[in-house]
Short mmCIF file of C-alpha atoms in Angstrom, two decimals:
data_model
loop_
_atom_site.label_atom_id
_atom_site.label_comp_id
_atom_site.label_asym_id
_atom_site.label_seq_id
_atom_site.Cartn_x
_atom_site.Cartn_y
_atom_site.Cartn_z
CA MET A 156 0.01 9.82 -21.06
CA ASP A 157 -1.18 13.33 -20.55
CA PHE A 158 -4.42 12.86 -18.72
CA ALA A 159 -5.85 16.38 -18.79
CA ALA A 160 -5.19 16.26 -22.61
CA ALA A 161 -6.96 12.84 -23.01
CA ILE A 162 -10.02 14.18 -20.99
CA SER A 163 -10.27 17.55 -22.56
CA SER A 164 -10.08 16.02 -26.07
CA ASP A 165 -13.34 14.24 -25.33
CA PRO A 166 -16.24 16.81 -24.88
CA ALA A 167 -18.86 14.19 -24.31
CA SER A 168 -16.91 12.55 -21.54
CA LEU A 169 -16.62 16.02 -19.97
CA GLU A 170 -20.33 16.68 -20.17
CA ALA A 171 -21.01 13.20 -18.66
CA LEU A 172 -18.63 13.86 -15.77
CA ALA A 173 -20.17 17.06 -15.18
CA ARG A 174 -23.57 15.31 -14.74
CA LEU A 175 -22.69 12.42 -12.60
CA GLY A 176 -25.17 13.61 -9.94
CA ALA A 177 -28.04 12.94 -12.36
CA GLU A 178 -26.63 10.24 -14.25
CA PRO A 179 -23.78 8.17 -12.23
CA SER A 180 -23.26 5.60 -14.87
CA PRO A 181 -22.51 6.99 -18.16
CA ASP A 182 -20.65 4.96 -20.89
CA LEU A 183 -17.02 6.42 -20.70
CA PRO A 184 -13.74 4.96 -21.97
CA VAL A 185 -11.43 3.29 -19.49
CA LEU A 186 -8.39 5.56 -19.76
CA THR A 187 -6.10 3.69 -17.12
CA VAL A 188 -5.97 0.44 -15.60
CA LYS A 189 -3.56 -1.25 -12.91
CA VAL A 190 -2.93 -4.81 -13.19
CA LYS A 191 -1.23 -7.10 -10.62
CA LEU A 192 0.38 -9.97 -12.43
CA LEU A 193 1.07 -11.94 -9.33
CA TRP A 194 1.20 -11.48 -5.46
CA HIS A 195 4.73 -13.07 -5.10
CA CYS A 196 7.47 -10.97 -3.82
CA ASN A 197 11.24 -11.38 -3.08
CA LEU A 198 11.33 -8.72 -0.19
CA SER A 199 9.46 -8.47 3.17
CA CYS A 200 8.71 -4.66 3.41
CA VAL A 201 7.69 -3.83 7.06
CA PHE A 202 4.67 -1.66 5.88
CA CYS A 203 3.32 -4.14 3.11
CA ARG A 204 0.26 -6.40 3.49
CA LEU A 205 0.31 -8.62 0.45
CA PRO A 206 -2.21 -11.43 0.13
CA GLU A 207 -0.95 -14.92 0.16
CA PRO A 208 0.35 -15.97 -3.31
CA CYS A 209 -2.36 -17.58 -5.17
CA GLY A 210 -0.90 -18.16 -8.89
CA VAL A 211 -0.27 -15.66 -11.61
CA MET A 212 -2.09 -14.16 -14.35
CA SER A 213 -1.09 -16.10 -17.61
CA ARG A 214 0.28 -14.24 -20.70
CA ASP A 215 -2.72 -15.38 -22.63
CA THR A 216 -5.22 -14.06 -20.05
CA SER A 217 -3.26 -10.81 -19.91
CA LEU A 218 -3.19 -10.32 -23.66
CA ALA A 219 -6.93 -11.21 -24.05
CA LEU A 220 -7.54 -8.63 -21.34
CA GLY A 221 -5.33 -5.84 -22.89
CA ARG A 222 -7.29 -6.38 -26.20
CA GLU A 223 -10.62 -6.06 -24.48
CA LEU A 224 -9.57 -2.93 -22.57
CA ALA A 225 -7.82 -1.36 -25.73
CA ALA A 226 -11.34 -1.55 -27.29
CA GLN A 227 -12.80 0.46 -24.42
CA GLY A 228 -10.18 3.26 -25.29
CA LEU A 229 -7.40 2.27 -22.76
CA ARG A 230 -4.41 4.72 -22.92
CA LYS A 231 -2.20 3.46 -20.09
CA VAL A 232 -1.48 0.38 -17.96
CA HIS A 233 0.36 -0.07 -14.76
CA PHE A 234 1.75 -3.32 -14.07
CA SER A 235 2.99 -4.17 -10.52
CA GLY A 236 2.89 -7.07 -7.95
CA GLY A 237 4.28 -8.49 -5.59
CA GLU A 238 7.37 -8.17 -7.63
CA VAL A 239 6.44 -7.98 -11.18
CA LEU A 240 9.90 -9.16 -12.42
CA LEU A 241 9.08 -12.44 -10.75
CA HIS A 242 6.58 -13.24 -13.50
CA PRO A 243 8.17 -15.69 -15.93
CA ASP A 244 6.49 -13.83 -18.94
CA CYS A 245 6.69 -10.31 -17.75
CA PHE A 246 8.64 -8.92 -20.57
CA ALA A 247 6.71 -10.70 -23.13
CA ILE A 248 3.42 -9.18 -21.45
CA PHE A 249 4.98 -5.80 -21.53
CA ALA A 250 5.56 -6.13 -25.12
CA ASP A 251 2.00 -7.44 -25.96
CA TRP A 252 0.35 -4.41 -24.35
CA ALA A 253 2.79 -1.99 -25.79
CA GLY A 254 2.13 -3.54 -29.21
CA LEU A 255 -1.64 -2.85 -28.74
CA GLY A 256 -0.71 0.99 -28.49
CA ILE A 257 -1.11 1.16 -24.69
CA GLN A 258 1.57 3.22 -22.60
CA VAL A 259 3.09 0.60 -20.30
CA ASN A 260 4.25 1.64 -16.90
CA LEU A 261 5.56 -0.51 -14.00
CA THR A 262 6.72 -0.39 -10.35
CA SER A 263 9.50 -2.72 -9.25
CA ASN A 264 11.63 -2.97 -6.04
CA GLY A 265 14.60 -3.24 -8.38
CA PHE A 266 16.25 -6.20 -6.80
CA LEU A 267 16.21 -8.35 -9.76
CA MET A 268 16.79 -5.55 -12.39
CA GLY A 269 20.43 -6.01 -13.73
CA LYS A 270 21.83 -4.79 -16.98
CA GLU A 271 20.02 -7.43 -19.13
CA GLU A 272 16.70 -6.64 -17.37
CA VAL A 273 17.13 -2.99 -18.13
CA ARG A 274 17.78 -3.74 -21.72
CA SER A 275 14.69 -6.06 -21.91
CA LEU A 276 12.41 -3.17 -20.60
CA GLU A 277 13.52 -0.96 -23.35
CA VAL A 278 13.21 -3.80 -26.03
CA SER A 279 9.53 -4.58 -24.77
CA GLY A 280 8.44 -1.01 -25.10
CA VAL A 281 8.24 0.00 -21.53
CA HIS A 282 7.51 3.79 -21.08
CA SER A 283 8.08 4.40 -17.48
CA VAL A 284 9.43 2.44 -14.45
CA SER A 285 8.84 3.36 -10.81
CA LEU A 286 11.61 2.13 -8.55
CA SER A 287 11.09 2.04 -4.68
CA ILE A 288 13.87 3.71 -2.73
CA ASP A 289 13.11 4.72 0.74
CA SER A 290 16.48 6.13 1.95
CA ALA A 291 19.88 7.13 0.83
CA ASP A 292 21.05 5.18 3.87
CA ARG A 293 21.49 1.52 3.02
CA LYS A 294 20.97 0.45 6.40
CA VAL A 295 17.58 2.29 6.55
CA HIS A 296 16.29 1.09 3.35
CA ASP A 297 17.28 -2.41 3.97
CA LYS A 298 15.63 -2.60 7.11
CA LEU A 299 12.40 -1.19 5.70
CA ARG A 300 12.50 -3.49 2.81
CA GLY A 301 13.40 -6.61 5.02
CA LYS A 302 16.48 -7.75 2.75
CA LYS A 303 20.08 -6.86 3.02
CA GLY A 304 21.53 -5.59 -0.22
CA SER A 305 18.18 -4.33 -1.54
CA GLN A 306 19.20 -0.72 -1.58
CA LYS A 307 22.50 -1.51 -3.35
CA ALA A 308 20.64 -3.39 -6.14
CA VAL A 309 17.96 -0.78 -6.60
CA VAL A 310 20.28 2.15 -6.67
CA ARG A 311 22.20 0.38 -9.43
CA ALA A 312 19.11 -0.13 -11.46
CA ALA A 313 18.25 3.48 -11.07
CA GLN A 314 21.46 4.62 -12.12
CA ARG A 315 21.50 2.23 -15.13
CA ILE A 316 18.11 3.24 -16.37
CA ALA A 317 19.04 7.09 -15.73
CA GLU A 318 22.21 6.91 -17.61
CA ARG A 319 20.65 5.16 -20.81
CA GLY A 320 17.81 7.59 -20.73
CA ARG A 321 15.53 5.51 -22.91
CA THR A 322 12.92 4.69 -20.14
CA ARG A 323 11.35 7.37 -17.88
CA LEU A 324 12.28 6.81 -14.37
CA ARG A 325 10.37 7.67 -11.20
CA ILE A 326 11.62 7.09 -7.61
CA ASN A 327 8.95 6.10 -4.98
CA THR A 328 9.72 6.79 -1.54
CA VAL A 329 7.43 5.50 1.43
CA VAL A 330 7.69 8.08 4.18
CA THR A 331 7.77 6.47 7.57
CA SER A 332 8.94 7.50 11.15
CA ARG A 333 12.35 5.66 10.26
CA ASN A 334 13.29 7.82 7.17
CA ILE A 335 11.41 11.14 7.30
CA GLN A 336 14.25 12.86 8.72
CA GLY A 337 16.52 11.69 5.93
CA LEU A 338 14.38 13.05 2.97
CA ALA A 339 16.95 16.03 2.37
CA GLU A 340 19.59 13.18 1.64
CA MET A 341 17.20 11.30 -0.25
CA ARG A 342 16.48 14.39 -2.44
CA GLU A 343 20.23 14.87 -3.17
CA PHE A 344 20.31 11.25 -4.39
CA VAL A 345 17.46 11.79 -6.66
CA ARG A 346 18.73 15.10 -8.00
CA GLY A 347 22.08 13.16 -8.85
CA LEU A 348 20.19 10.83 -11.13
CA GLY A 349 19.47 13.59 -13.55
CA ALA A 350 16.73 16.36 -14.17
CA SER A 351 14.45 13.99 -16.00
CA VAL A 352 13.89 11.72 -13.10
CA SER A 353 10.86 12.50 -10.92
CA TRP A 354 10.24 11.60 -7.31
CA LYS A 355 7.02 10.58 -5.39
CA LEU A 356 6.46 10.77 -1.74
CA ILE A 357 3.98 8.19 -0.30
CA PRO A 358 2.97 8.58 3.39
CA VAL A 359 2.81 5.04 4.93
CA ASP A 360 -0.43 3.53 5.65
CA PRO A 361 -1.11 2.94 9.43
CA PHE A 362 -0.91 -0.83 9.54
CA THR A 363 2.43 -1.38 11.39
CA SER A 364 2.90 0.02 14.92
CA GLY A 365 5.65 2.76 15.23
CA LEU A 366 5.94 3.72 11.45
CA LEU A 367 3.68 6.76 11.53
CA PRO A 368 5.68 9.92 11.89
CA SER A 369 4.55 12.55 14.36
CA ALA A 370 2.67 15.67 13.40
CA ALA A 371 5.70 17.83 14.13
CA GLU A 372 7.80 15.66 11.72
CA VAL A 373 5.27 15.75 9.12
CA GLU A 374 4.85 19.58 9.29
CA LYS A 375 8.70 20.07 9.28
CA ALA A 376 9.00 17.70 6.13
CA ALA A 377 6.20 19.54 4.44
CA ALA A 378 7.78 22.86 4.69
CA HIS A 379 10.79 21.47 2.74
CA THR A 380 8.77 19.62 0.16
CA LEU A 381 7.01 22.81 -1.02
CA GLN A 382 10.26 23.87 -2.35
CA TRP A 383 11.40 20.72 -3.94
CA GLU A 384 10.73 20.82 -7.75
CA GLU A 385 11.63 17.18 -8.16
CA LEU A 386 8.57 16.07 -6.52
CA GLU A 387 5.55 15.09 -8.66
CA ASP A 388 3.41 16.50 -5.86
CA ARG A 389 4.87 19.01 -3.48
CA THR A 390 2.08 18.65 -0.91
CA PRO A 391 2.03 14.87 -0.33
CA PHE A 392 1.15 15.48 3.36
CA GLY A 393 -1.39 17.91 2.68
CA SER A 394 -1.15 21.77 2.77
CA ASN A 395 -2.12 22.92 6.28
CA PRO A 396 -1.67 21.82 9.93
CA GLY A 397 -4.94 20.04 9.92
CA HIS A 398 -3.75 17.91 7.06
CA TYR A 399 -0.42 17.29 8.80
CA ARG A 400 -2.25 15.88 11.84
CA GLU A 401 -4.33 13.73 9.50
CA THR A 402 -1.35 12.31 7.83
CA ALA A 403 0.27 11.60 11.31
CA ALA A 404 -2.81 9.71 12.08
CA GLY A 405 -2.55 7.63 8.80
CA ARG A 406 -5.32 9.54 6.92
CA HIS A 407 -3.22 11.12 4.16
CA GLY A 408 -5.23 10.50 0.99
CA PHE A 409 -8.57 11.45 -0.66
CA ARG A 410 -9.89 14.66 0.57
CA ARG A 411 -12.00 15.56 -2.37
CA ASN A 412 -15.79 15.77 -2.59
CA THR A 413 -15.79 13.43 -5.56
CA CYS A 414 -13.12 10.80 -6.54
CA TYR A 415 -13.55 10.24 -10.37
CA ALA A 416 -11.33 7.06 -10.69
CA PRO A 417 -14.40 4.77 -10.97
CA TRP A 418 -15.20 6.55 -14.28
CA PHE A 419 -11.84 6.30 -16.07
CA ASN A 420 -9.95 3.46 -14.15
CA LEU A 421 -10.15 -0.34 -13.41
CA PHE A 422 -7.85 -2.68 -11.15
CA PHE A 423 -7.28 -6.35 -11.80
CA ALA A 424 -5.87 -8.83 -9.37
CA PRO A 425 -3.92 -11.85 -10.62
CA GLU A 426 -6.73 -14.22 -10.28
CA GLY A 427 -8.93 -11.72 -12.42
CA ALA A 428 -10.89 -10.19 -9.67
CA CYS A 429 -11.92 -6.59 -10.91
CA TYR A 430 -12.18 -3.49 -8.70
CA PRO A 431 -12.73 0.16 -9.42
CA CYS A 432 -9.21 0.91 -7.86
CA CYS A 433 -6.61 -0.82 -6.01
CA MET A 434 -7.94 0.69 -2.51
CA ALA A 435 -11.18 -0.90 -3.07
CA ARG A 436 -9.58 -4.46 -3.08
CA GLY A 437 -10.10 -6.01 0.49
CA THR A 438 -12.77 -3.41 1.19
CA THR A 439 -15.65 -4.19 -1.23
CA LYS A 440 -16.54 -7.26 -3.27
CA PRO A 441 -15.26 -7.68 -6.81
CA LEU A 442 -17.13 -5.91 -9.55
CA GLY A 443 -16.75 -9.30 -11.34
CA ARG A 444 -13.91 -11.83 -12.37
CA TYR A 445 -12.15 -11.93 -15.78
CA PRO A 446 -12.50 -13.77 -17.90
CA GLU A 447 -15.74 -15.00 -16.52
CA LEU A 448 -17.02 -11.72 -17.21
CA SER A 449 -16.03 -9.61 -20.17
CA VAL A 450 -14.61 -6.12 -19.54
CA ARG A 451 -17.75 -4.66 -21.08
CA GLN A 452 -19.89 -6.83 -18.80
CA VAL A 453 -18.00 -5.63 -15.74
CA LEU A 454 -18.43 -1.91 -16.78
CA GLN A 455 -22.19 -2.30 -17.35
CA GLY A 456 -22.82 -4.56 -14.40
CA GLY A 457 -24.95 -3.75 -11.16
CA PRO A 458 -22.01 -3.79 -8.82
CA MET A 459 -20.20 -1.03 -10.91
CA ARG A 460 -23.45 0.86 -11.09
CA GLU A 461 -23.86 0.77 -7.24
CA PHE A 462 -20.21 1.88 -6.69
CA ARG A 463 -20.53 4.70 -9.06
CA SER A 464 -23.81 5.78 -7.46
CA LEU A 465 -22.10 5.71 -4.06
CA MET A 466 -19.05 7.81 -5.24
CA ALA A 467 -21.32 10.28 -7.29
CA SER A 468 -23.35 10.98 -3.97
CA GLY A 469 -20.13 12.04 -2.25
CA GLY A 470 -19.82 8.54 -0.49
CA ARG A 471 -16.50 7.04 0.25
CA LEU A 472 -14.75 4.01 1.64
CA ASP A 473 -12.57 4.01 4.67
CA ALA A 474 -9.81 3.05 2.30
CA CYS A 475 -10.10 6.26 0.54
CA THR A 476 -8.61 8.38 3.42
CA ARG A 477 -5.31 6.42 2.86
CA CYS A 478 -5.48 6.66 -1.02
CA ASP A 479 -2.73 8.95 -2.60
CA ASP A 480 -3.70 7.65 -6.13
CA PHE A 481 -5.67 9.78 -8.66
CA LEU A 482 -5.11 13.14 -6.89
CA ALA A 483 -3.60 14.84 -9.83
CA GLU A 484 -6.11 13.27 -12.05
CA GLY A 485 -8.91 14.64 -10.02
CA ARG A 486 -7.33 17.92 -10.08
CA ALA A 487 -7.23 18.04 -13.61
CA ILE A 488 -10.83 17.04 -14.00
CA GLU A 489 -11.97 19.64 -11.55
CA ARG A 490 -10.15 22.33 -13.50
CA LEU A 491 -11.88 21.20 -16.78
CA LEU A 492 -15.15 20.89 -15.15
CA ASP A 493 -14.80 24.55 -13.53
CA GLY A 494 -17.58 26.66 -14.75
CA MET A 495 -19.69 23.88 -16.53
CA ASP A 496 -23.21 23.23 -15.73
CA ARG A 497 -23.48 20.31 -13.23
CA THR A 498 -27.14 19.94 -12.91
#
């Protein structure tokens, strides 16, 4: 989905975004949503803090949710877990949402993605797959992901998807003290997959001792990433020494005055708990639970109004400092709002 085009084609939404200070709860379309189908996972990544598994989102609930979100203007869904391919109905769910005219993206660790799974992705209408590969060195990747053979499996999956060329491919790399010095080799691996493959560097969150790289390591890596055209964002660690120090301290995310995600995005956990974004889960109470509340009721409810008022006034959550999502969308909105009356 071309986010900038979607926003710019709706003058009323742009006008509403320009006036959030005066009216923080306009009635806007939900353009993107993240859905966790389950918390179960087959790996034990050293930097991951998943909740205890507590059931899965059923196909029926998922489809009902998709229909309600489509009525709210949804353009794109991103499915993940846990490991999304562990869901018994995952491919049927992907097909359900694609059949609603919604762009379907997903993230996977790739361990279960063999030849048949890659074909099933294509048949179900998946637009884009993000695979998690942390190092070109098998031992480094496997230790970070907590399972021997995980790098071999995900590399094969990446190669199959890239070779077939029917599903867009992105490689996600979580940058830690254990792999930051091997990013140049990782870059060569990504380049070897083909020019159409994109790459995203994700600085590690500060939850596990010893995983944060030093400021000197971050600054050295940043000097290279500025030149790497494969990257979706060439400044994943920030753009100046002050940012590098913040990244080394675990504060690598939101630095803007306003985060616009609460006005175009929603996040749903497997049990139906809804939040304005994934970083809000565990930090704030849910906006509501689906299907106890409809999507429309969530959007118009008091908790959403309170959260939007907080963000519109320049407030933020502690988790915002670790958020690397929606930065591109925020920049796109700021460019479109530049010069507009914000009174």
